PDB file of C-alpha atoms in Angstrom:
ATOM      1  CA  UNK A   1       0.112  -0.167  -0.012  1.00  0.00           C
ATOM      2  CA  UNK A   2       2.664   2.380   0.838  1.00  0.00           C
ATOM      3  CA  UNK A   3       4.556   1.713  -2.380  1.00  0.00           C
ATOM      4  CA  UNK A   4       1.370   2.502  -4.272  1.00  0.00           C
ATOM      5  CA  UNK A   5       1.295   5.419  -2.334  1.00  0.00           C
ATOM      6  CA  UNK A   6       4.213   7.001  -3.165  1.00  0.00           C
ATOM      7  CA  UNK A   7       3.967   6.246  -6.906  1.00  0.00           C
ATOM      8  CA  UNK A   8       1.286   8.578  -6.971  1.00  0.00           C
ATOM      9  CA  UNK A   9       3.310  11.507  -6.212  1.00  0.00           C
ATOM     10  CA  UNK A  10       3.552  14.561  -8.564  1.00  0.00           C
ATOM     11  CA  UNK A  11       6.762  17.009  -8.901  1.00  0.00           C
ATOM     12  CA  UNK A  12       6.838  20.569 -10.181  1.00  0.00           C
ATOM     13  CA  UNK A  13       8.649  21.054 -13.742  1.00  0.00           C
ATOM     14  CA  UNK A  14      11.633  22.237 -12.084  1.00  0.00           C
ATOM     15  CA  UNK A  15      12.017  19.374  -9.970  1.00  0.00           C
ATOM     16  CA  UNK A  16      11.521  17.162 -12.678  1.00  0.00           C
ATOM     17  CA  UNK A  17      14.369  18.522 -14.834  1.00  0.00           C
ATOM     18  CA  UNK A  18      16.472  17.480 -11.671  1.00  0.00           C
ATOM     19  CA  UNK A  19      14.926  14.368 -11.513  1.00  0.00           C
ATOM     20  CA  UNK A  20      15.504  13.466 -15.330  1.00  0.00           C
ATOM     21  CA  UNK A  21      19.538  14.254 -14.813  1.00  0.00           C
ATOM     22  CA  UNK A  22      19.521  12.373 -11.538  1.00  0.00           C
ATOM     23  CA  UNK A  23      18.211   9.387 -13.671  1.00  0.00           C
ATOM     24  CA  UNK A  24      20.814   9.705 -15.950  1.00  0.00           C
ATOM     25  CA  UNK A  25      23.692  10.344 -13.339  1.00  0.00           C
ATOM     26  CA  UNK A  26      22.739   7.379 -11.294  1.00  0.00           C
ATOM     27  CA  UNK A  27      22.202   5.051 -14.531  1.00  0.00           C
ATOM     28  CA  UNK A  28      24.424   1.992 -14.864  1.00  0.00           C
ATOM     29  CA  UNK A  29      24.109   1.841 -19.161  1.00  0.00           C
ATOM     30  CA  UNK A  30      23.952  -1.999 -19.283  1.00  0.00           C
ATOM     31  CA  UNK A  31      24.740  -4.431 -22.275  1.00  0.00           C
ATOM     32  CA  UNK A  32      24.395  -8.433 -21.054  1.00  0.00           C
ATOM     33  CA  UNK A  33      23.500 -10.220 -24.313  1.00  0.00           C
ATOM     34  CA  UNK A  34      25.525 -13.446 -25.685  1.00  0.00           C
ATOM     35  CA  UNK A  35      25.874 -11.319 -28.620  1.00  0.00           C
ATOM     36  CA  UNK A  36      27.786  -8.754 -27.104  1.00  0.00           C
ATOM     37  CA  UNK A  37      30.969  -7.605 -29.115  1.00  0.00           C
ATOM     38  CA  UNK A  38      33.852  -5.113 -28.591  1.00  0.00           C
ATOM     39  CA  UNK A  39      32.116  -2.740 -31.160  1.00  0.00           C
ATOM     40  CA  UNK A  40      28.831  -2.923 -29.096  1.00  0.00           C
ATOM     41  CA  UNK A  41      30.760  -2.156 -26.068  1.00  0.00           C
ATOM     42  CA  UNK A  42      32.585   1.020 -27.574  1.00  0.00           C
ATOM     43  CA  UNK A  43      29.383   2.308 -28.917  1.00  0.00           C
ATOM     44  CA  UNK A  44      27.824   1.947 -25.168  1.00  0.00           C
ATOM     45  CA  UNK A  45      30.794   3.865 -23.273  1.00  0.00           C
ATOM     46  CA  UNK A  46      30.355   6.430 -26.189  1.00  0.00           C
ATOM     47  CA  UNK A  47      26.709   6.872 -25.077  1.00  0.00           C
ATOM     48  CA  UNK A  48      27.581   6.589 -21.232  1.00  0.00           C
ATOM     49  CA  UNK A  49      30.057   9.603 -22.046  1.00  0.00           C
ATOM     50  CA  UNK A  50      27.892  11.723 -23.868  1.00  0.00           C
ATOM     51  CA  UNK A  51      24.327  10.404 -23.744  1.00  0.00           C
ATOM     52  CA  UNK A  52      23.026  13.382 -25.746  1.00  0.00           C
ATOM     53  CA  UNK A  53      25.300  14.886 -28.430  1.00  0.00           C
ATOM     54  CA  UNK A  54      23.290  17.578 -29.425  1.00  0.00           C
ATOM     55  CA  UNK A  55      22.903  18.882 -25.849  1.00  0.00           C
ATOM     56  CA  UNK A  56      26.100  19.436 -23.741  1.00  0.00           C
ATOM     57  CA  UNK A  57      24.346  19.948 -20.398  1.00  0.00           C
ATOM     58  CA  UNK A  58      23.341  16.180 -20.503  1.00  0.00           C
ATOM     59  CA  UNK A  59      25.418  14.642 -17.348  1.00  0.00           C
ATOM     60  CA  UNK A  60      27.222  11.193 -18.172  1.00  0.00           C
ATOM     61  CA  UNK A  61      25.927   8.275 -16.547  1.00  0.00           C
ATOM     62  CA  UNK A  62      27.521   6.452 -13.578  1.00  0.00           C
ATOM     63  CA  UNK A  63      28.901   3.432 -15.055  1.00  0.00           C
ATOM     64  CA  UNK A  64      28.769   0.945 -17.825  1.00  0.00           C
ATOM     65  CA  UNK A  65      27.829  -2.717 -16.812  1.00  0.00           C
ATOM     66  CA  UNK A  66      29.236  -5.528 -18.856  1.00  0.00           C
ATOM     67  CA  UNK A  67      30.307  -9.210 -18.906  1.00  0.00           C
ATOM     68  CA  UNK A  68      33.540  -9.502 -17.509  1.00  0.00           C
ATOM     69  CA  UNK A  69      35.528 -10.514 -20.558  1.00  0.00           C
ATOM     70  CA  UNK A  70      34.332  -7.283 -22.327  1.00  0.00           C
ATOM     71  CA  UNK A  71      35.853  -5.119 -19.399  1.00  0.00           C
ATOM     72  CA  UNK A  72      39.079  -4.641 -21.146  1.00  0.00           C
ATOM     73  CA  UNK A  73      37.044  -3.063 -24.107  1.00  0.00           C
ATOM     74  CA  UNK A  74      35.096  -0.587 -21.623  1.00  0.00           C
ATOM     75  CA  UNK A  75      38.363   0.499 -19.839  1.00  0.00           C
ATOM     76  CA  UNK A  76      40.034   1.201 -23.045  1.00  0.00           C
ATOM     77  CA  UNK A  77      37.197   3.023 -24.697  1.00  0.00           C
ATOM     78  CA  UNK A  78      36.731   5.263 -21.446  1.00  0.00           C
ATOM     79  CA  UNK A  79      40.059   6.199 -21.474  1.00  0.00           C
ATOM     80  CA  UNK A  80      40.595   9.430 -19.296  1.00  0.00           C
ATOM     81  CA  UNK A  81      37.172   9.157 -18.371  1.00  0.00           C
ATOM     82  CA  UNK A  82      37.336   6.320 -16.553  1.00  0.00           C
ATOM     83  CA  UNK A  83      36.781   6.511 -12.771  1.00  0.00           C
ATOM     84  CA  UNK A  84      39.690   4.180 -11.960  1.00  0.00           C
ATOM     85  CA  UNK A  85      40.866   4.230  -8.070  1.00  0.00           C
ATOM     86  CA  UNK A  86      38.028   6.447  -7.199  1.00  0.00           C
ATOM     87  CA  UNK A  87      38.427   9.344  -9.399  1.00  0.00           C
ATOM     88  CA  UNK A  88      35.501  11.430 -10.946  1.00  0.00           C
ATOM     89  CA  UNK A  89      34.106   9.986 -14.006  1.00  0.00           C
ATOM     90  CA  UNK A  90      32.545   6.822 -15.226  1.00  0.00           C
ATOM     91  CA  UNK A  91      32.855   3.324 -13.389  1.00  0.00           C
ATOM     92  CA  UNK A  92      33.167   0.015 -15.080  1.00  0.00           C
ATOM     93  CA  UNK A  93      30.925  -2.753 -13.650  1.00  0.00           C
ATOM     94  CA  UNK A  94      31.091  -6.349 -14.396  1.00  0.00           C
ATOM     95  CA  UNK A  95      28.630  -9.180 -13.369  1.00  0.00           C
ATOM     96  CA  UNK A  96      30.223 -12.062 -12.354  1.00  0.00           C
ATOM     97  CA  UNK A  97      29.616 -15.044 -10.172  1.00  0.00           C
ATOM     98  CA  UNK A  98      28.107 -17.044 -13.029  1.00  0.00           C
ATOM     99  CA  UNK A  99      25.577 -14.678 -13.915  1.00  0.00           C
ATOM    100  CA  UNK A 100      22.723 -14.823 -14.225  1.00  0.00           C
ATOM    101  CA  UNK A 101      21.909 -18.265 -12.992  1.00  0.00           C
ATOM    102  CA  UNK A 102      24.561 -18.447 -10.343  1.00  0.00           C
ATOM    103  CA  UNK A 103      25.105 -22.394 -11.086  1.00  0.00           C
ATOM    104  CA  UNK A 104      28.485 -22.761 -10.893  1.00  0.00           C
ATOM    105  CA  UNK A 105      31.296 -23.910  -8.078  1.00  0.00           C
ATOM    106  CA  UNK A 106      32.884 -21.600  -5.727  1.00  0.00           C
ATOM    107  CA  UNK A 107      35.718 -21.810  -7.150  1.00  0.00           C
ATOM    108  CA  UNK A 108      34.414 -20.708 -10.673  1.00  0.00           C
ATOM    109  CA  UNK A 109      32.448 -17.648  -9.502  1.00  0.00           C
ATOM    110  CA  UNK A 110      35.796 -16.542  -7.645  1.00  0.00           C
ATOM    111  CA  UNK A 111      37.745 -17.066 -10.552  1.00  0.00           C
ATOM    112  CA  UNK A 112      35.184 -15.282 -12.616  1.00  0.00           C
ATOM    113  CA  UNK A 113      35.377 -12.272  -9.985  1.00  0.00           C
ATOM    114  CA  UNK A 114      39.047 -11.906 -10.036  1.00  0.00           C
ATOM    115  CA  UNK A 115      39.366 -12.011 -13.620  1.00  0.00           C
ATOM    116  CA  UNK A 116      37.211  -8.892 -13.946  1.00  0.00           C
ATOM    117  CA  UNK A 117      38.700  -7.068 -10.940  1.00  0.00           C
ATOM    118  CA  UNK A 118      42.178  -7.669 -12.645  1.00  0.00           C
ATOM    119  CA  UNK A 119      40.828  -6.306 -15.776  1.00  0.00           C
ATOM    120  CA  UNK A 120      39.894  -3.101 -14.300  1.00  0.00           C
ATOM    121  CA  UNK A 121      36.188  -3.647 -12.960  1.00  0.00           C
ATOM    122  CA  UNK A 122      35.658  -0.781 -10.624  1.00  0.00           C
ATOM    123  CA  UNK A 123      32.231  -2.798  -9.495  1.00  0.00           C
ATOM    124  CA  UNK A 124      31.438  -6.139  -9.198  1.00  0.00           C
ATOM    125  CA  UNK A 125      27.382  -7.522  -9.831  1.00  0.00           C
ATOM    126  CA  UNK A 126      27.081 -11.281  -8.259  1.00  0.00           C
ATOM    127  CA  UNK A 127      24.179 -13.185  -8.071  1.00  0.00           C
ATOM    128  CA  UNK A 128      23.256 -15.081  -4.826  1.00  0.00           C
ATOM    129  CA  UNK A 129      22.811 -19.049  -4.889  1.00  0.00           C
ATOM    130  CA  UNK A 130      19.005 -18.847  -5.369  1.00  0.00           C
ATOM    131  CA  UNK A 131      18.753 -22.548  -4.958  1.00  0.00           C
ATOM    132  CA  UNK A 132      20.959 -22.634  -1.730  1.00  0.00           C
ATOM    133  CA  UNK A 133      18.727 -19.748  -0.312  1.00  0.00           C
ATOM    134  CA  UNK A 134      15.210 -21.361  -0.901  1.00  0.00           C
ATOM    135  CA  UNK A 135      16.667 -24.685   0.453  1.00  0.00           C
ATOM    136  CA  UNK A 136      17.260 -22.831   3.729  1.00  0.00           C
ATOM    137  CA  UNK A 137      21.186 -22.978   3.542  1.00  0.00           C
ATOM    138  CA  UNK A 138      21.431 -19.052   4.342  1.00  0.00           C
ATOM    139  CA  UNK A 139      25.117 -19.952   5.600  1.00  0.00           C
ATOM    140  CA  UNK A 140      26.071 -21.349   2.318  1.00  0.00           C
ATOM    141  CA  UNK A 141      24.615 -18.044   0.843  1.00  0.00           C
ATOM    142  CA  UNK A 142      26.635 -15.898   3.395  1.00  0.00           C
ATOM    143  CA  UNK A 143      29.751 -17.601   2.776  1.00  0.00           C
ATOM    144  CA  UNK A 144      29.609 -17.482  -0.928  1.00  0.00           C
ATOM    145  CA  UNK A 145      29.346 -13.475  -0.433  1.00  0.00           C
ATOM    146  CA  UNK A 146      32.002 -12.979   2.040  1.00  0.00           C
ATOM    147  CA  UNK A 147      34.218 -15.229  -0.226  1.00  0.00           C
ATOM    148  CA  UNK A 148      33.344 -12.917  -3.443  1.00  0.00           C
ATOM    149  CA  UNK A 149      33.951  -9.880  -1.153  1.00  0.00           C
ATOM    150  CA  UNK A 150      37.381 -11.232  -0.352  1.00  0.00           C
ATOM    151  CA  UNK A 151      37.940 -11.677  -4.111  1.00  0.00           C
ATOM    152  CA  UNK A 152      37.180  -8.250  -4.706  1.00  0.00           C
ATOM    153  CA  UNK A 153      40.384  -7.033  -2.978  1.00  0.00           C
ATOM    154  CA  UNK A 154      43.172  -5.653  -5.217  1.00  0.00           C
ATOM    155  CA  UNK A 155      47.048  -6.111  -4.763  1.00  0.00           C
ATOM    156  CA  UNK A 156      47.029  -2.493  -3.401  1.00  0.00           C
ATOM    157  CA  UNK A 157      44.457  -3.236  -0.353  1.00  0.00           C
ATOM    158  CA  UNK A 158      41.778  -1.423  -2.362  1.00  0.00           C
ATOM    159  CA  UNK A 159      38.611  -3.049  -3.469  1.00  0.00           C
ATOM    160  CA  UNK A 160      36.097  -3.010  -5.970  1.00  0.00           C
ATOM    161  CA  UNK A 161      32.675  -2.334  -4.839  1.00  0.00           C
ATOM    162  CA  UNK A 162      30.112  -5.582  -4.420  1.00  0.00           C
ATOM    163  CA  UNK A 163      26.596  -5.262  -5.552  1.00  0.00           C
ATOM    164  CA  UNK A 164      24.748  -8.293  -4.651  1.00  0.00           C
ATOM    165  CA  UNK A 165      21.966  -9.489  -7.027  1.00  0.00           C
ATOM    166  CA  UNK A 166      19.064 -11.141  -4.920  1.00  0.00           C
ATOM    167  CA  UNK A 167      16.834 -12.165  -8.094  1.00  0.00           C
ATOM    168  CA  UNK A 168      13.869 -11.135  -6.342  1.00  0.00           C
ATOM    169  CA  UNK A 169      11.538 -12.492  -8.875  1.00  0.00           C
ATOM    170  CA  UNK A 170      12.913 -16.158  -8.065  1.00  0.00           C
ATOM    171  CA  UNK A 171      12.521 -15.788  -3.980  1.00  0.00           C
ATOM    172  CA  UNK A 172       8.670 -16.080  -4.029  1.00  0.00           C
ATOM    173  CA  UNK A 173       7.709 -14.180  -0.818  1.00  0.00           C
ATOM    174  CA  UNK A 174       8.370 -10.611   0.294  1.00  0.00           C
ATOM    175  CA  UNK A 175       9.855 -12.274   3.832  1.00  0.00           C
ATOM    176  CA  UNK A 176      12.680 -13.980   1.648  1.00  0.00           C
ATOM    177  CA  UNK A 177      13.310 -10.783   0.196  1.00  0.00           C
ATOM    178  CA  UNK A 178      13.809  -9.004   3.441  1.00  0.00           C
ATOM    179  CA  UNK A 179      15.887 -12.064   4.695  1.00  0.00           C
ATOM    180  CA  UNK A 180      18.071 -12.097   1.572  1.00  0.00           C
ATOM    181  CA  UNK A 181      18.581  -8.580   1.916  1.00  0.00           C
ATOM    182  CA  UNK A 182      19.835  -8.371   5.365  1.00  0.00           C
ATOM    183  CA  UNK A 183      21.923 -11.797   4.896  1.00  0.00           C
ATOM    184  CA  UNK A 184      23.607  -9.776   2.000  1.00  0.00           C
ATOM    185  CA  UNK A 185      24.302  -6.946   4.018  1.00  0.00           C
ATOM    186  CA  UNK A 186      25.660  -8.701   6.875  1.00  0.00           C
ATOM    187  CA  UNK A 187      28.090 -10.801   4.502  1.00  0.00           C
ATOM    188  CA  UNK A 188      29.562  -7.199   3.436  1.00  0.00           C
ATOM    189  CA  UNK A 189      27.267  -5.820   0.249  1.00  0.00           C
ATOM    190  CA  UNK A 190      28.038  -2.849  -0.830  1.00  0.00           C
ATOM    191  CA  UNK A 191      25.005  -2.350  -2.735  1.00  0.00           C
ATOM    192  CA  UNK A 192      22.012  -4.852  -2.925  1.00  0.00           C
ATOM    193  CA  UNK A 193      20.087  -5.350  -6.481  1.00  0.00           C
ATOM    194  CA  UNK A 194      16.844  -6.326  -7.160  1.00  0.00           C
ATOM    195  CA  UNK A 195      17.394  -8.423 -10.214  1.00  0.00           C
ATOM    196  CA  UNK A 196      19.712  -9.840 -13.196  1.00  0.00           C
ATOM    197  CA  UNK A 197      17.167  -8.578 -15.792  1.00  0.00           C
ATOM    198  CA  UNK A 198      16.708 -11.967 -17.029  1.00  0.00           C
ATOM    199  CA  UNK A 199      13.836 -13.075 -14.741  1.00  0.00           C
ATOM    200  CA  UNK A 200      10.062 -11.778 -14.667  1.00  0.00           C
ATOM    201  CA  UNK A 201       9.258  -9.886 -12.425  1.00  0.00           C
ATOM    202  CA  UNK A 202      12.441  -7.708 -12.372  1.00  0.00           C
ATOM    203  CA  UNK A 203      12.309  -4.909 -10.245  1.00  0.00           C
ATOM    204  CA  UNK A 204       9.308  -3.626  -8.906  1.00  0.00           C
ATOM    205  CA  UNK A 205       8.466  -0.783  -6.767  1.00  0.00           C
ATOM    206  CA  UNK A 206       7.087  -2.555  -3.710  1.00  0.00           C
ATOM    207  CA  UNK A 207      10.316  -4.990  -3.638  1.00  0.00           C
ATOM    208  CA  UNK A 208      12.299  -1.744  -3.906  1.00  0.00           C
ATOM    209  CA  UNK A 209      10.416  -0.259  -1.049  1.00  0.00           C
ATOM    210  CA  UNK A 210      11.347  -3.278   0.872  1.00  0.00           C
ATOM    211  CA  UNK A 211      14.767  -3.528   0.163  1.00  0.00           C
ATOM    212  CA  UNK A 212      15.252   0.257   0.906  1.00  0.00           C
ATOM    213  CA  UNK A 213      13.390  -0.332   4.450  1.00  0.00           C
ATOM    214  CA  UNK A 214      15.940  -2.630   5.113  1.00  0.00           C
ATOM    215  CA  UNK A 215      18.727  -0.503   4.175  1.00  0.00           C
ATOM    216  CA  UNK A 216      17.004   2.362   6.462  1.00  0.00           C
ATOM    217  CA  UNK A 217      17.119   0.034   9.274  1.00  0.00           C
ATOM    218  CA  UNK A 218      20.401  -1.008   8.848  1.00  0.00           C
ATOM    219  CA  UNK A 219      21.645   2.518   8.750  1.00  0.00           C
ATOM    220  CA  UNK A 220      19.624   3.419  11.899  1.00  0.00           C
ATOM    221  CA  UNK A 221      21.533   0.340  13.445  1.00  0.00           C
ATOM    222  CA  UNK A 222      25.082   0.973  12.630  1.00  0.00           C
ATOM    223  CA  UNK A 223      25.234   4.347  10.736  1.00  0.00           C
ATOM    224  CA  UNK A 224      26.118   2.561   7.530  1.00  0.00           C
ATOM    225  CA  UNK A 225      25.016   3.658   4.249  1.00  0.00           C
ATOM    226  CA  UNK A 226      24.368   0.790   1.981  1.00  0.00           C
ATOM    227  CA  UNK A 227      23.382   1.460  -1.661  1.00  0.00           C
ATOM    228  CA  UNK A 228      20.582   0.169  -3.519  1.00  0.00           C
ATOM    229  CA  UNK A 229      20.062  -0.846  -7.395  1.00  0.00           C
ATOM    230  CA  UNK A 230      16.624  -1.909  -9.147  1.00  0.00           C
ATOM    231  CA  UNK A 231      17.469  -3.666 -12.237  1.00  0.00           C
ATOM    232  CA  UNK A 232      15.283  -4.715 -15.054  1.00  0.00           C
ATOM    233  CA  UNK A 233      12.027  -3.404 -16.734  1.00  0.00           C
ATOM    234  CA  UNK A 234      12.345   0.479 -15.475  1.00  0.00           C
ATOM    235  CA  UNK A 235      12.036   1.981 -18.999  1.00  0.00           C
ATOM    236  CA  UNK A 236       9.831   5.173 -18.841  1.00  0.00           C
ATOM    237  CA  UNK A 237      11.175   8.173 -16.952  1.00  0.00           C
ATOM    238  CA  UNK A 238       7.813   8.558 -15.316  1.00  0.00           C
ATOM    239  CA  UNK A 239       8.288   5.020 -13.331  1.00  0.00           C
ATOM    240  CA  UNK A 240      12.045   5.901 -12.570  1.00  0.00           C
ATOM    241  CA  UNK A 241      10.644   9.208 -11.007  1.00  0.00           C
ATOM    242  CA  UNK A 242       8.588   7.173  -8.745  1.00  0.00           C
ATOM    243  CA  UNK A 243      11.616   5.431  -7.911  1.00  0.00           C
ATOM    244  CA  UNK A 244      13.344   8.577  -6.773  1.00  0.00           C
ATOM    245  CA  UNK A 245      10.415   9.779  -4.772  1.00  0.00           C
ATOM    246  CA  UNK A 246      10.349   6.167  -2.973  1.00  0.00           C
ATOM    247  CA  UNK A 247      14.268   6.268  -2.133  1.00  0.00           C
ATOM    248  CA  UNK A 248      13.774  10.123  -0.667  1.00  0.00           C
ATOM    249  CA  UNK A 249      10.728   9.358   1.154  1.00  0.00           C
ATOM    250  CA  UNK A 250      12.689   5.983   2.517  1.00  0.00           C
ATOM    251  CA  UNK A 251      16.060   6.361   3.203  1.00  0.00           C
ATOM    252  CA  UNK A 252      16.488  10.423   2.178  1.00  0.00           C
ATOM    253  CA  UNK A 253      17.581  12.153  -0.392  1.00  0.00           C
ATOM    254  CA  UNK A 254      21.121  11.988   0.470  1.00  0.00           C
ATOM    255  CA  UNK A 255      20.862   8.187  -1.231  1.00  0.00           C
ATOM    256  CA  UNK A 256      20.102   9.902  -4.417  1.00  0.00           C
ATOM    257  CA  UNK A 257      23.904  10.002  -5.731  1.00  0.00           C
ATOM    258  CA  UNK A 258      25.867   7.484  -7.783  1.00  0.00           C
ATOM    259  CA  UNK A 259      27.749   6.208  -4.556  1.00  0.00           C
ATOM    260  CA  UNK A 260      24.349   4.903  -3.218  1.00  0.00           C
ATOM    261  CA  UNK A 261      21.675   4.763  -5.773  1.00  0.00           C
ATOM    262  CA  UNK A 262      21.941   2.931  -9.449  1.00  0.00           C
ATOM    263  CA  UNK A 263      19.424   2.318 -11.999  1.00  0.00           C
ATOM    264  CA  UNK A 264      20.312  -0.964 -13.897  1.00  0.00           C
ATOM    265  CA  UNK A 265      18.867   0.007 -17.448  1.00  0.00           C
ATOM    266  CA  UNK A 266      19.283   0.504 -21.261  1.00  0.00           C
ATOM    267  CA  UNK A 267      16.280   1.918 -22.613  1.00  0.00           C
ATOM    268  CA  UNK A 268      15.401   3.809 -19.565  1.00  0.00           C
ATOM    269  CA  UNK A 269      18.209   6.730 -21.006  1.00  0.00           C
ATOM    270  CA  UNK A 270      16.460   6.678 -24.277  1.00  0.00           C
ATOM    271  CA  UNK A 271      13.128   7.735 -22.592  1.00  0.00           C
ATOM    272  CA  UNK A 272      15.078  10.478 -20.239  1.00  0.00           C
ATOM    273  CA  UNK A 273      16.719  11.936 -23.503  1.00  0.00           C
ATOM    274  CA  UNK A 274      13.429  12.405 -25.114  1.00  0.00           C
ATOM    275  CA  UNK A 275      11.838  13.921 -22.325  1.00  0.00           C
ATOM    276  CA  UNK A 276      14.619  16.229 -21.584  1.00  0.00           C
ATOM    277  CA  UNK A 277      14.200  17.243 -25.486  1.00  0.00           C
ATOM    278  CA  UNK A 278      10.420  17.884 -24.814  1.00  0.00           C
ATOM    279  CA  UNK A 279      11.362  20.267 -21.759  1.00  0.00           C
ATOM    280  CA  UNK A 280      13.820  21.786 -23.552  1.00  0.00           C
ATOM    281  CA  UNK A 281      12.262  22.582 -27.076  1.00  0.00           C
ATOM    282  CA  UNK A 282       8.580  22.009 -26.474  1.00  0.00           C
ATOM    283  CA  UNK A 283       8.295  18.719 -28.701  1.00  0.00           C
ATOM    284  CA  UNK A 284       9.643  15.345 -29.270  1.00  0.00           C
ATOM    285  CA  UNK A 285      12.058  14.596 -31.735  1.00  0.00           C
ATOM    286  CA  UNK A 286      11.498  11.860 -34.688  1.00  0.00           C
ATOM    287  CA  UNK A 287      12.466   7.920 -33.305  1.00  0.00           C
ATOM    288  CA  UNK A 288      16.608   8.625 -34.674  1.00  0.00           C
ATOM    289  CA  UNK A 289      16.821  11.106 -31.846  1.00  0.00           C
ATOM    290  CA  UNK A 290      18.254   8.584 -29.538  1.00  0.00           C
ATOM    291  CA  UNK A 291      20.465   5.416 -30.148  1.00  0.00           C
ATOM    292  CA  UNK A 292      18.938   2.398 -30.486  1.00  0.00           C
ATOM    293  CA  UNK A 293      20.249  -0.215 -27.757  1.00  0.00           C
TER     294      UNK A 293
END
């Protein structure tokens, strides 16, 4: 009910401009297809840096999200725009741990993670073992997250940020989503993430609200701020704005930064660009205005 109530909130025109830019700034521009190529990743990076070449006021996105073997191409294409070592710029996120199924041995999951970090990934998006979780083997899931977090540590002692994907569409109940959120945070997640985008339903507002409430409660207990990433199925600007309102009302506006909030999306950015263009010129451009993902 609370999620439904938050979704009906409206915002002023001045706030809408801010909201649209915030969506772009906090977006992980994503390609996770079997047919991905170095060329496709380079095109994705170009769009991440300059989402709208006709409007220099358009902000860059937070990160590009790719498969681990595509990380070197993303790092190369970003060049001095790569936010390596915590510098200002665009992060490279890599999915790992046998994404999206998570069906592999721990050794393979850790090798997958180490390879991506060694290639230059700033962030690792791992998947939990939903089979183990649904079987009540919570200790197994916890230990795997701890091990993957350790695999994110670089030789210099710094570490890639860890986003833990719950795959909420497979967890069956809200109680399970809440339990998995707590488990991931206790195991060391920097972010908790709804979905791989490969399972339906993916991100939903009620599930996101529930996960944000866990993040809020953790912050009240410890003072630590954990990030949140809804991913999959968010395609329209108006829907993304509802997520921003939910964040502000649940954990506070200080979460609306790339350090604590991300949208996992690809087509969402296209709709935001169309809405920005409408606000700027008073009309929508033709279908060729934005690139096709």
